[in-house]
Amino acid sequence: MGPLTLRDLAAIGVDRLKGVGEKKCAALKEMGVETVLDLLTTYPRRWVDRTDECRVSDLRAGQEALVLVTVRGVDKRIGRNRRSIVEAVVGDGSGRFHVVFFNQPWREKQLRDGLQVALFGKADVYRGGLQMTNPVVDLIGDRTGRIVPIYPQSEKTGLNTWEIAGWVEDALKRCEPRGIADPVPEAVRARLGLISRQEALHSIHLPETMGEKERARRRLAFDELLRVQTVLVMRKRALERESRGIRHTIDGELVPRLRAALPYQLTSAQERTIAEIEHDLAAPHPMHRLLQGDVGAGKTLVAVSALLTAVQGKHQGALMAPTEVLAEQHATGVRRLLEGVTVPDPGNLFGDRPLRVELLTNRVTGADRRDVLAGLADGSVDIAIGTHALIQEGVQFHSLGMVVVDEQHRFGVEQRAALRAKGDGDLVPDVLVMTATPIPRTAAMTVYGDLDVSVLDELPPGRTPIVTRLAEGELLQQGAWAAVRAEVAAGRQAFVVCPLIEESEKLEVASAQETYERLVHDELQGLRIALLHGKLPSAEKEAVMERFRRGDTDVLVATTVIEVGVDVPNATVMVIVDADRFGIAQLHQLRGRVGRGVHESQCWLLTGQALEGGAVNPRLQALVDSTDGFFLAEVDLDLRGEGTLMNTAQKGRSDLKLASLRRDRELVAHAREVAFEMVDPDPLLEGHPLLLDELRVVFNPEDEEFLFKN
Ligand code: ADP
Ligand code: MG
């Protein structure tokens, strides 16, 4: 029998291990651990190095620290308000100190005399000595060795870190005779300086030094990333192989007409991106491309150019937005861009007919809807703009050739299937996904790893950078309103963005109403102010926007409906109320509504949030420090972690236990490179049966259908 594969390890129940009886088995199951594979990939959440970092004599008042100590005595009493207080004396060879637990009466039983524990917390001076209050406690038992692994343990399952460590050790020992198989080719390992999987699994659990642990982590993180990238790359290639696309006409008349009608020159980034897209469109397989660009980089024009490429070859284009409001705004923007662009029409005496752009959302009803649907079906609608309603059942296109999806979230497998069904026979439309906000490169490789990527990394010329200021508290906020008045006096206009209330649109509208009333009667009394929110009827929204665009209104008080698509170059100041309620990406997106003209613009971030010690909210500070969306995306990833990026849609990818899109940027890139190297000459991975097999073990059939075919 050869070395053990992940499939082999996944076939051995933990009950086979020494000391795992029925009760322990149930407790492990509660932690999600049923097989030896589960156990071996339950990695320590911390490693304590006995020889440094953890001596009592090194503790400093006011600093968080980890110490490894022995319990020297425990005492319980009832304090005021009948709160239980457990007090313990702990120490090592270098000194002793006190630990206090409030409202944790069970600590008395847990912390027996002589027990070794790792404590993590902040020591403070109390009655002349040091004391830690409610530290994190890890029981480490009687383990020897320099580095002590600390496993996730919970009161609920009652499993201790040393029990888990013991089972892991037993499991590793039993794997030794056969050894553990390695799916990564020797040459790749040598090139990237990766240790073997067997060594890595051993060292992550039982390292002799921290360096050894780090090398193990790097190898195992690489494996996680390689699995993800291999699936993405295989899916990408399978899609290219299996679907037939349209060979679009890229030397038609419409795109040149659009360009001739523009009052400006394209940026070189736009030129490059349009060329990349046209190259894909002319090819026989369907395009799957992500368009990333900072706010204001001019993505709309690139998208419209792609749609027109389809139209000039007698196909139709569709633009899909995540919400109705955004769809409506896109419709307005695209219509304006295409004003005056006509389509050659041999059936017409004058040779041309107007381009037909129609909106389709659930708000389009009755005769209007029937009219749009009929136009889509007979091909008289050239470009359809709408929500996901566009690809729902019952919507028939005459010949859908190009779809632009404008959203941050993943364009999922189901949508893709729905799209295919809209295509012309078995021809699959080309797809361009636009992200409203940039995401970091490594994250894009993972979240959008089956797409090609174009980046608009250049802003159109003539923009003056936006100056962003943070105003905390009443007094400074007066500065913001004064700035609005000053700009209006100088003939400019202002946006006021109302607090985001995620839980309820109704509350959000109410709060916008309130902000509006307050400004009208107080801070901005005398100015021409209008209110815009998502609950207004479309016609009224359009009227409000139109008045603001014409300059008949000075100040537009709005909810986040203005996040995308609103383009008023004369607006030079934006005030965002309760800015701390928004995320970095959203603030950056909002801020992009100003700074679109030649005048210097400013953005004020108001916050009532007072942080301890005068600290500044790091998200808001990042906005003050930089206007570069790609930089801000990196900061966002650092601050929030990848959890938010990898949400629900990435179920299959929750395999990332050790790898971090944040810390392991370089490793992500390597993994992608290796995945291409393996898949390109061997699309079905016949030469890498081990890797293929473990993809099937790790990913589930619903998510990765193609992996499980034959
Ligand atoms: P994005 O969607 O990338 O945030 P938009 O497509 O809304 O940006 O474009 C922002 C603004 O820049 C619009 O007013 C658009 O007309 C203008 N614009 C686009 N491309 C150029 C260019 N090459 N030169 C000057 N202005 C441009
Ligand atoms: Mg846009």
PDB file of C-alpha atoms and ligand atoms in Angstrom, residues 295-296 298-301 330 406 434 436 564-566 589 593 596, ligand 2:
ATOM      1  CA  VAL A 295     -14.406  55.243  -8.861  1.00  0.00           C
ATOM      2  CA  GLY A 296     -14.565  57.638 -11.756  1.00  0.00           C
ATOM      3  CA  GLY A 298     -14.702  55.512 -16.667  1.00  0.00           C
ATOM      4  CA  LYS A 299     -15.977  51.949 -16.523  1.00  0.00           C
ATOM      5  CA  THR A 300     -19.354  52.874 -17.988  1.00  0.00           C
ATOM      6  CA  LEU A 301     -17.801  53.880 -21.279  1.00  0.00           C
ATOM      7  CA  HIS A 330     -27.494  53.201 -15.420  1.00  0.00           C
ATOM      8  CA  ASP A 406     -22.371  45.480 -12.532  1.00  0.00           C
ATOM      9  CA  MET A 434     -17.723  45.188 -13.424  1.00  0.00           C
ATOM     10  CA  ALA A 436     -18.038  48.952  -8.382  1.00  0.00           C
ATOM     11  CA  VAL A 564     -23.212  54.987  -8.126  1.00  0.00           C
ATOM     12  CA  GLY A 565     -23.911  56.707 -11.370  1.00  0.00           C
ATOM     13  CA  VAL A 566     -24.698  60.234 -10.235  1.00  0.00           C
ATOM     14  CA  GLN A 589     -17.561  55.024  -3.732  1.00  0.00           C
ATOM     15  CA  ARG A 593     -19.492  61.539  -6.606  1.00  0.00           C
ATOM     16  CA  ARG A 596     -15.578  65.049 -11.168  1.00  0.00           C
TER      17      ARG A 596
HETATM   18 MG    MG B   2     -20.098  54.030 -13.005  1.00  0.00          MG
END
